[in-house]
Short mmCIF file of C-alpha atoms in Angstrom, two decimals:
data_model
loop_
_atom_site.label_atom_id
_atom_site.label_comp_id
_atom_site.label_asym_id
_atom_site.label_seq_id
_atom_site.Cartn_x
_atom_site.Cartn_y
_atom_site.Cartn_z
CA MET A 1149 197.07 41.54 71.34
CA GLU A 1150 196.81 45.03 72.73
CA LEU A 1151 194.64 45.95 69.82
CA TYR A 1152 192.39 43.01 70.57
CA LYS A 1153 192.04 44.04 74.22
CA SER A 1154 191.29 47.58 73.21
CA MET A 1155 188.64 46.46 70.77
CA THR A 1156 187.28 44.05 73.33
CA ASN A 1157 187.02 46.83 75.97
CA THR A 1158 185.46 49.14 73.49
CA ILE A 1159 182.92 46.56 72.47
CA SER A 1160 182.31 45.71 76.13
CA ASN A 1161 181.77 49.37 77.03
CA GLU A 1162 179.52 49.87 74.07
CA MET A 1163 177.57 46.82 75.09
CA LYS A 1164 177.30 48.16 78.60
CA ASN A 1165 176.15 51.54 77.29
CA LEU A 1166 173.68 49.86 75.01
CA SER A 1167 172.51 47.68 77.87
CA LEU A 1168 172.14 50.72 80.15
CA LYS A 1169 170.34 52.70 77.48
CA PHE A 1170 168.12 49.73 76.78
CA THR A 1171 167.40 49.38 80.50
CA VAL A 1172 166.62 53.09 80.83
CA ARG A 1173 164.53 53.03 77.71
CA MET A 1174 162.68 49.95 78.87
CA ALA A 1175 162.06 51.60 82.21
CA ILE A 1176 160.74 54.66 80.45
CA VAL A 1177 158.61 52.52 78.14
CA PHE A 1178 157.32 50.53 81.11
CA SER A 1179 156.54 53.74 82.99
CA LEU A 1180 154.79 55.19 79.99
CA ALA A 1181 152.87 51.99 79.49
CA LEU A 1182 151.88 51.90 83.14
CA PHE A 1183 150.88 55.59 82.98
CA ALA A 1184 148.88 54.91 79.83
CA VAL A 1185 147.13 52.00 81.52
CA LEU A 1186 146.30 54.25 84.44
CA ILE A 1187 144.99 57.00 82.16
CA ILE A 1188 142.91 54.47 80.25
CA SER A 1189 141.65 53.07 83.55
CA SER A 1190 140.76 56.53 84.78
CA ASN A 1191 138.78 57.26 81.63
CA SER A 1192 136.96 53.94 81.52
CA ALA A 1193 133.23 53.79 82.05
CA ASN A 1194 133.63 51.91 85.34
CA ALA A 1195 136.31 54.09 86.98
CA PHE A 1196 135.94 57.12 89.16
CA SER A 1197 138.10 59.93 87.75
CA ARG A 1198 141.18 61.36 89.44
CA THR A 1199 143.87 63.43 87.70
CA VAL A 1200 147.46 62.78 88.79
CA SER A 1201 149.20 66.11 89.24
CA CYS A 1202 153.00 66.42 89.42
CA LYS A 1203 154.16 68.08 92.62
CA ASP A 1204 157.47 69.55 93.69
CA ILE A 1205 159.79 68.04 96.29
CA SER A 1206 158.33 70.17 99.09
CA THR A 1207 154.85 68.65 98.76
CA THR A 1208 153.73 66.60 101.72
CA CYS A 1209 151.98 63.33 101.04
CA ASP A 1210 148.34 63.64 102.20
CA GLY A 1211 147.00 60.15 101.65
CA PHE A 1212 145.16 58.46 98.86
CA SER A 1213 142.30 60.28 97.17
CA PRO A 1214 139.46 60.33 96.28
CA ASP A 1215 137.78 58.70 99.26
CA PRO A 1216 135.95 55.50 98.20
CA GLU A 1217 133.01 56.63 100.36
CA THR A 1218 132.38 59.43 97.86
CA VAL A 1219 132.16 57.06 94.87
CA CYS A 1220 129.16 54.83 94.16
CA SER A 1221 129.81 51.11 94.77
CA PRO A 1222 129.57 48.65 91.80
CA ALA A 1223 126.75 46.81 93.56
CA THR A 1224 124.52 49.92 93.68
CA ASN A 1225 124.68 51.34 90.17
CA GLY A 1226 128.15 52.76 90.80
CA THR A 1227 131.00 53.50 88.42
CA GLY A 1228 132.99 50.43 89.48
CA TYR A 1229 136.73 50.13 90.08
CA GLY A 1230 139.32 52.79 89.60
CA TYR A 1231 142.55 53.92 91.13
CA ARG A 1232 143.77 56.19 93.88
CA THR A 1233 146.98 58.20 94.08
CA ASN A 1234 149.40 59.10 96.80
CA LEU A 1235 152.66 61.05 96.54
CA VAL A 1236 155.75 59.00 97.43
CA SER A 1237 159.46 59.12 96.53
CA GLY A 1238 160.28 60.13 92.98
CA ASP A 1239 158.34 62.15 90.42
CA THR A 1240 157.30 60.93 87.00
CA CYS A 1241 157.22 64.47 85.70
CA ASN A 1242 160.76 65.31 86.70
CA PRO A 1243 163.15 62.39 87.31
CA ALA A 1244 165.57 64.79 88.98
CA ILE A 1245 163.13 65.07 91.86
CA SER A 1246 163.16 61.99 94.04
CA LYS A 1247 159.39 61.63 94.38
CA ILE A 1248 156.91 59.75 92.22
CA CYS A 1249 153.15 59.23 92.20
CA GLU A 1250 152.21 55.87 93.67
CA PHE A 1251 149.12 54.34 92.11
CA GLN A 1252 146.71 52.10 93.94
CA LEU A 1253 144.62 50.16 91.44
CA GLY A 1254 141.39 48.27 91.76
CA VAL A 1255 139.83 50.40 94.52
CA ALA A 1256 136.04 50.17 94.46
CA GLY A 1257 133.64 52.91 95.61
CA THR A 1258 131.60 52.16 98.72
CA LYS A 1259 128.84 54.82 98.48
CA ASP A 1260 125.29 53.43 98.27
CA CYS A 1261 123.76 54.89 95.12
CA SER A 1262 120.74 52.62 94.88
CA CYS A 1263 118.60 55.44 96.39
CA VAL A 1264 118.21 58.87 94.82
CA PRO A 1265 118.12 61.46 97.64
CA SER A 1266 115.08 63.74 97.76
CA ALA A 1267 114.72 67.18 99.33
CA TRP A 1268 115.23 67.18 103.08
CA SER A 1269 111.93 66.57 104.80
CA PRO A 1270 109.90 67.58 106.62
CA ALA A 1271 110.49 71.17 105.45
CA ALA A 1272 111.43 73.67 108.14
CA SER A 1273 108.49 75.82 107.02
CA THR A 1274 106.07 73.12 108.26
CA ILE A 1275 107.54 72.87 111.78
CA CYS A 1276 106.74 75.47 114.45
CA ALA A 1277 109.32 78.24 114.80
CA GLY A 1278 112.17 77.44 117.21
CA GLN A 1279 111.35 73.72 117.44
CA THR A 1280 114.29 71.40 116.69
CA PHE A 1281 113.65 68.28 114.60
CA THR A 1282 115.37 65.75 112.33
CA GLN A 1283 115.19 65.85 108.54
CA SER A 1284 115.73 62.88 106.20
CA ASP A 1285 116.69 62.70 102.52
CA GLY A 1286 114.82 59.43 101.97
CA CYS A 1287 118.06 57.44 101.62
CA GLY A 1288 118.88 56.92 105.26
CA HIS A 1289 120.71 60.20 105.76
CA THR A 1290 119.52 62.61 108.45
CA GLN A 1291 120.32 66.07 109.72
CA GLY A 1292 119.14 68.37 112.49
CA ALA A 1293 117.03 71.44 111.65
CA VAL A 1294 114.97 74.19 113.34
CA GLY A 1295 111.35 74.99 112.38
CA THR A 1296 110.33 78.36 110.95
CA TYR A 1297 106.50 78.02 110.76
CA SER A 1298 104.62 80.77 112.63
CA GLY A 1299 101.54 78.63 113.09
CA GLY A 1300 99.16 80.39 110.70
CA THR A 1301 96.01 82.35 111.54
CA PHE A 1302 94.71 82.39 115.12
CA ALA A 1303 91.15 81.18 115.63
CA PRO A 1304 88.41 81.87 116.47
CA ASP A 1305 88.23 85.36 114.98
CA PRO A 1306 87.44 88.06 117.60
CA GLY A 1307 84.63 89.18 115.30
CA THR A 1308 82.77 85.94 116.06
CA VAL A 1309 82.92 86.37 119.86
CA CYS A 1310 80.71 88.84 121.74
CA ILE A 1311 82.30 92.19 122.45
CA GLY A 1312 84.21 92.35 125.73
CA THR A 1313 84.34 88.56 126.18
CA SER A 1314 87.82 87.15 126.93
CA PHE A 1315 88.70 83.89 125.16
CA ILE A 1316 91.66 81.75 124.03
CA GLN A 1317 92.83 81.84 120.42
CA THR A 1318 95.00 79.07 118.96
CA ASN A 1319 96.84 78.39 115.74
CA GLY A 1320 99.02 75.51 114.58
CA CYS A 1321 101.80 76.33 117.04
CA SER A 1322 100.64 78.44 120.00
CA SER A 1323 97.74 80.03 121.89
CA ARG A 1324 96.96 83.46 123.28
CA THR A 1325 94.25 85.43 125.09
CA ALA A 1326 91.99 87.69 123.01
CA VAL A 1327 88.84 89.79 123.49
CA GLY A 1328 85.74 89.52 121.31
CA THR A 1329 84.57 92.39 119.13
CA LYS A 1330 81.21 91.11 117.85
CA GLY A 1331 78.30 93.48 118.40
CA SER A 1332 78.47 96.80 120.27
CA TRP A 1333 77.49 98.49 123.51
CA VAL A 1334 74.52 100.79 123.01
CA PRO A 1335 73.75 103.59 123.44
CA SER A 1336 77.15 105.22 122.84
CA THR A 1337 78.87 107.01 125.71
CA GLN A 1338 79.06 110.06 123.44
CA ARG A 1339 75.29 110.46 123.71
CA PHE A 1340 75.52 111.25 127.43
CA CYS A 1341 77.10 114.16 129.21
CA SER A 1342 80.50 113.66 130.78
CA GLY A 1343 80.23 112.02 134.20
CA GLN A 1344 76.62 110.92 133.69
CA THR A 1345 76.00 107.26 134.60
CA PHE A 1346 73.76 105.19 132.36
CA THR A 1347 73.11 101.57 131.35
CA GLN A 1348 74.50 100.09 128.16
CA THR A 1349 73.21 96.91 126.50
CA ASN A 1350 75.39 94.47 124.56
CA SER A 1351 73.79 93.93 121.14
CA CYS A 1352 75.44 90.49 120.91
CA ASN A 1353 74.33 88.69 124.05
CA VAL A 1354 71.88 91.24 125.53
CA THR A 1355 73.92 91.70 128.71
CA THR A 1356 74.02 95.10 130.40
CA ARG A 1357 76.60 97.21 132.18
CA LEU A 1358 76.89 100.62 133.78
CA SER A 1359 78.83 103.20 131.77
CA VAL A 1360 79.70 106.87 132.12
CA GLY A 1361 79.02 109.48 129.44
CA THR A 1362 81.89 111.24 127.69
CA ASP A 1363 80.13 114.04 125.81
CA GLU A 1364 80.91 117.63 126.84
CA GLY A 1365 78.00 119.00 124.84
CA PHE A 1366 78.06 122.06 122.59
CA TRP A 1367 79.97 125.07 123.86
CA HIS A 1368 78.46 128.51 123.37
CA PRO A 1369 78.98 131.20 122.49
CA PRO A 1370 81.66 129.99 120.03
CA GLU A 1371 85.13 131.58 120.02
CA SER A 1372 84.54 132.76 116.45
CA LEU A 1373 81.86 135.17 117.65
CA GLN A 1374 84.04 136.83 120.29
CA CYS A 1375 86.62 139.50 119.52
CA LEU A 1376 90.22 138.39 119.10
CA GLY A 1377 92.05 138.08 122.43
CA VAL A 1378 88.98 138.73 124.57
CA THR A 1379 88.59 136.25 127.46
CA PHE A 1380 85.05 135.05 128.10
CA THR A 1381 83.14 132.19 129.71
CA GLN A 1382 81.61 129.42 127.64
CA THR A 1383 78.75 127.21 128.82
CA SER A 1384 78.05 123.76 127.41
CA THR A 1385 74.69 122.10 126.85
CA CYS A 1386 75.80 119.61 129.54
CA GLY A 1387 76.02 122.38 132.15
CA LEU A 1388 79.81 122.69 132.12
CA THR A 1389 81.65 126.01 132.03
CA ARG A 1390 85.10 127.00 130.90
CA THR A 1391 87.18 130.03 130.03
CA ALA A 1392 87.85 130.65 126.35
CA VAL A 1393 89.49 133.33 124.20
CA GLY A 1394 87.82 134.97 121.21
CA THR A 1395 89.23 134.54 117.72
CA SER A 1396 87.13 136.97 115.66
CA ALA A 1397 88.70 139.96 113.92
CA GLY A 1398 85.31 141.63 114.05
CA LEU A 1399 82.51 142.18 111.55
CA TRP A 1400 81.83 145.32 109.52
CA ARG A 1401 78.27 146.52 110.00
CA PRO A 1402 76.12 147.19 108.12
CA ASP A 1403 77.25 145.11 105.17
CA GLU A 1404 77.26 146.61 101.67
CA SER A 1405 74.66 144.05 100.63
CA GLN A 1406 72.22 145.57 103.16
CA VAL A 1407 72.38 149.14 101.77
CA CYS A 1408 70.76 150.25 98.50
CA SER A 1409 73.00 150.18 95.46
CA GLY A 1410 74.86 153.45 94.88
CA GLN A 1411 74.08 154.83 98.33
CA LYS A 1412 77.10 156.00 100.35
CA PHE A 1413 77.26 155.02 104.01
CA THR A 1414 79.67 154.44 106.91
CA LYS A 1415 80.22 150.96 108.30
CA LYS A 1416 81.82 150.10 111.66
CA ASN A 1417 83.90 147.16 112.92
CA THR A 1418 82.20 145.36 115.82
CA CYS A 1419 85.52 144.67 117.59
CA THR A 1420 87.90 147.51 116.77
CA HIS A 1421 85.13 150.12 116.30
CA ALA A 1422 87.01 151.41 113.26
CA THR A 1423 84.88 153.04 110.54
CA GLN A 1424 85.08 153.30 106.76
CA LEU A 1425 83.04 154.96 104.03
CA THR A 1426 81.64 152.66 101.38
CA ILE A 1427 78.80 152.27 98.85
CA GLY A 1428 75.83 149.92 99.09
CA THR A 1429 75.27 147.09 96.63
CA TYR A 1430 71.70 146.02 97.50
CA SER A 1431 69.36 146.05 94.48
CA GLY A 1432 66.27 146.44 96.63
CA GLY A 1433 64.65 143.08 96.12
CA THR A 1434 61.58 142.24 94.06
CA PHE A 1435 59.48 144.98 92.45
CA SER A 1436 55.73 145.01 93.12
CA PRO A 1437 53.01 144.80 92.05
CA ASP A 1438 53.83 142.25 89.42
CA PRO A 1439 52.72 143.09 85.84
CA SER A 1440 50.66 139.91 85.80
CA ALA A 1441 48.45 141.46 88.48
CA VAL A 1442 47.59 144.52 86.36
CA CYS A 1443 45.25 144.84 83.36
CA GLN A 1444 46.99 144.25 80.08
CA GLY A 1445 48.33 147.47 78.54
CA THR A 1446 47.81 149.52 81.69
CA SER A 1447 50.82 151.64 82.78
CA PHE A 1448 51.55 151.62 86.49
CA LEU A 1449 54.36 152.20 89.05
CA GLN A 1450 56.39 149.37 90.57
CA SER A 1451 58.59 149.77 93.65
CA ASN A 1452 60.95 147.78 95.91
CA SER A 1453 63.00 148.61 99.01
CA CYS A 1454 65.27 150.94 97.05
CA PHE A 1455 63.79 152.00 93.71
CA THR A 1456 60.57 152.89 91.80
CA LYS A 1457 59.94 152.35 88.08
CA THR A 1458 57.14 152.36 85.47
CA ALA A 1459 55.75 149.06 84.19
CA ILE A 1460 52.94 147.82 81.90
CA GLY A 1461 50.27 145.32 82.97
CA THR A 1462 50.06 141.97 81.16
CA ASN A 1463 46.81 140.33 82.44
CA ALA A 1464 43.95 140.80 79.93
CA ALA A 1465 41.53 138.97 82.19
CA LEU A 1466 41.77 141.71 84.78
CA CYS A 1467 40.88 144.56 82.45
CA VAL A 1468 37.45 146.25 83.39
CA GLN A 1469 34.98 146.75 80.43
CA PRO A 1470 31.89 149.01 81.05
CA PRO A 1471 28.46 147.43 80.40
CA THR A 1472 26.25 148.70 77.52
CA LEU A 1473 22.46 148.78 76.96
CA ASP A 1474 20.66 148.79 73.63
CA LEU A 1475 16.96 149.85 74.16
CA LYS A 1476 14.46 149.68 71.31
CA VAL A 1477 10.76 150.63 71.05
CA ASN A 1478 8.94 148.76 68.38
CA SER A 1479 12.39 147.69 67.14
CA SER A 1480 13.58 151.28 66.72
CA ASN A 1481 16.35 153.09 68.58
CA THR A 1482 14.60 156.41 67.90
CA PRO A 1483 11.25 157.50 69.30
CA PRO A 1484 8.67 155.91 67.02
CA ALA A 1485 5.86 157.88 65.43
CA VAL A 1486 2.68 156.18 66.50
CA THR A 1487 -0.95 157.17 66.52
CA ALA A 1488 -3.07 156.31 69.48
CA PRO A 1489 -4.42 153.96 70.21
CA ALA A 1490 -1.33 151.82 69.47
CA ASN A 1491 0.52 148.85 70.98
CA LEU A 1492 4.14 149.51 72.07
CA ASN A 1493 6.86 146.77 72.39
CA VAL A 1494 10.04 147.50 74.32
CA SER A 1495 13.17 145.29 73.83
CA TRP A 1496 16.71 145.56 75.20
CA THR A 1497 20.12 143.86 74.98
CA THR A 1498 23.25 144.32 77.18
CA THR A 1499 27.01 143.65 77.09
CA HIS A 1500 29.15 142.76 80.13
CA SER A 1501 25.94 142.11 81.97
CA SER A 1502 27.94 140.55 84.81
CA GLN A 1503 28.91 144.04 85.85
CA LEU A 1504 25.23 145.18 86.03
CA THR A 1505 23.66 145.18 89.44
CA GLY A 1506 20.02 145.20 88.26
CA CYS A 1507 17.38 146.38 85.77
CA SER A 1508 13.82 147.67 86.43
CA GLY A 1509 11.08 149.55 84.61
CA THR A 1510 8.32 152.05 85.58
CA GLY A 1511 5.30 153.32 83.78
CA GLN A 1512 2.21 151.91 82.21
CA GLY A 1513 2.74 148.20 82.13
CA TRP A 1514 6.49 148.51 82.78
CA ASP A 1515 6.76 148.26 86.49
CA GLY A 1516 8.96 145.55 88.02
CA VAL A 1517 12.44 143.99 87.84
CA LYS A 1518 13.74 143.17 84.41
CA ALA A 1519 16.45 140.78 83.24
CA THR A 1520 19.92 142.37 83.03
CA THR A 1521 20.88 140.10 80.16
CA GLY A 1522 18.12 141.52 77.90
CA GLY A 1523 14.52 140.85 76.93
CA ASN A 1524 11.36 142.35 75.49
CA ASP A 1525 8.06 143.45 76.94
CA SER A 1526 4.84 144.96 75.70
CA GLY A 1527 4.11 147.99 77.77
CA GLY A 1528 0.48 147.98 76.77
CA ASN A 1529 -1.68 150.08 74.48
CA LEU A 1530 -1.03 153.75 73.93
CA ASN A 1531 -4.49 155.29 74.31
CA ASN A 1532 -3.70 158.98 74.03
#
């Protein structure tokens, strides 16, 4: 009987242990199955994703997440239903910790995804700088913004408005006062002596105005012509005077280029009056007369300011040739032997006749002026 009780208790305890183990195992299986369902749900095409992370006992529950407002609703091309998590008592990762993850299934997103947001408009770069305005993304969402646009180029351009004329310029955002620059006032103030009043005409709109000259004129003598440190008075072409100080270190006079080459001389500084011995470098200039002005082959003397030299003429046209005369009696250059009565014929030829001043004959039948270029004449009969 005792043995029966013992066996009965043993069997009963074993059954209890088996029942407990079965219960624990079933709980574990159920938990795993539920977890698997949740994982499958979270990875489905219609669920928004959320990873369940195991937390320690000190973690404070912070509400379900994600927020349905951040997930597209099923009615507007959304991902559909999913689950949310919140940390409560128990922990599926560590049963020893009395926190678990509570799952909330079947939560649908509420975000409207039927509209694809565009860039915020209007762009800040199109709104005047400093101006506040509202931007929209095209899906009903708005936000405040501040413009950055400077307004662009001001108009009209001053170059299109007559010089000196005040006018208002505007751009896309603001306006300002400007002064025209078109044309010019003529004549220039620099053409009149300082303090002199004259009338200027506007070349743009032909208006006139009184102006005052600004030119001081040319000052003379210049500082560069006065010895260094010497104070002197300058006078301008406009009648002004002023005190000036010379800047010249002086000039050495005479200059080497003014004294014949090779000639020693003493030059003096115009400011310090110092002297120094030097040698001239002047070649003397052009020699004269020029060979082209002298008969070709003729030797002559040329000279310049410093030197004399011998030269040979080169102009053949200037050479002087003496004239010649060839006189014949009865075609003979020698006195002919004739017996009276006889007829005599005189003929002559010349060279360089242009240099002859005249030709004449005397005697029986020869009187009168004769041609210098030559000719012939019968002097008459020789009677005795």
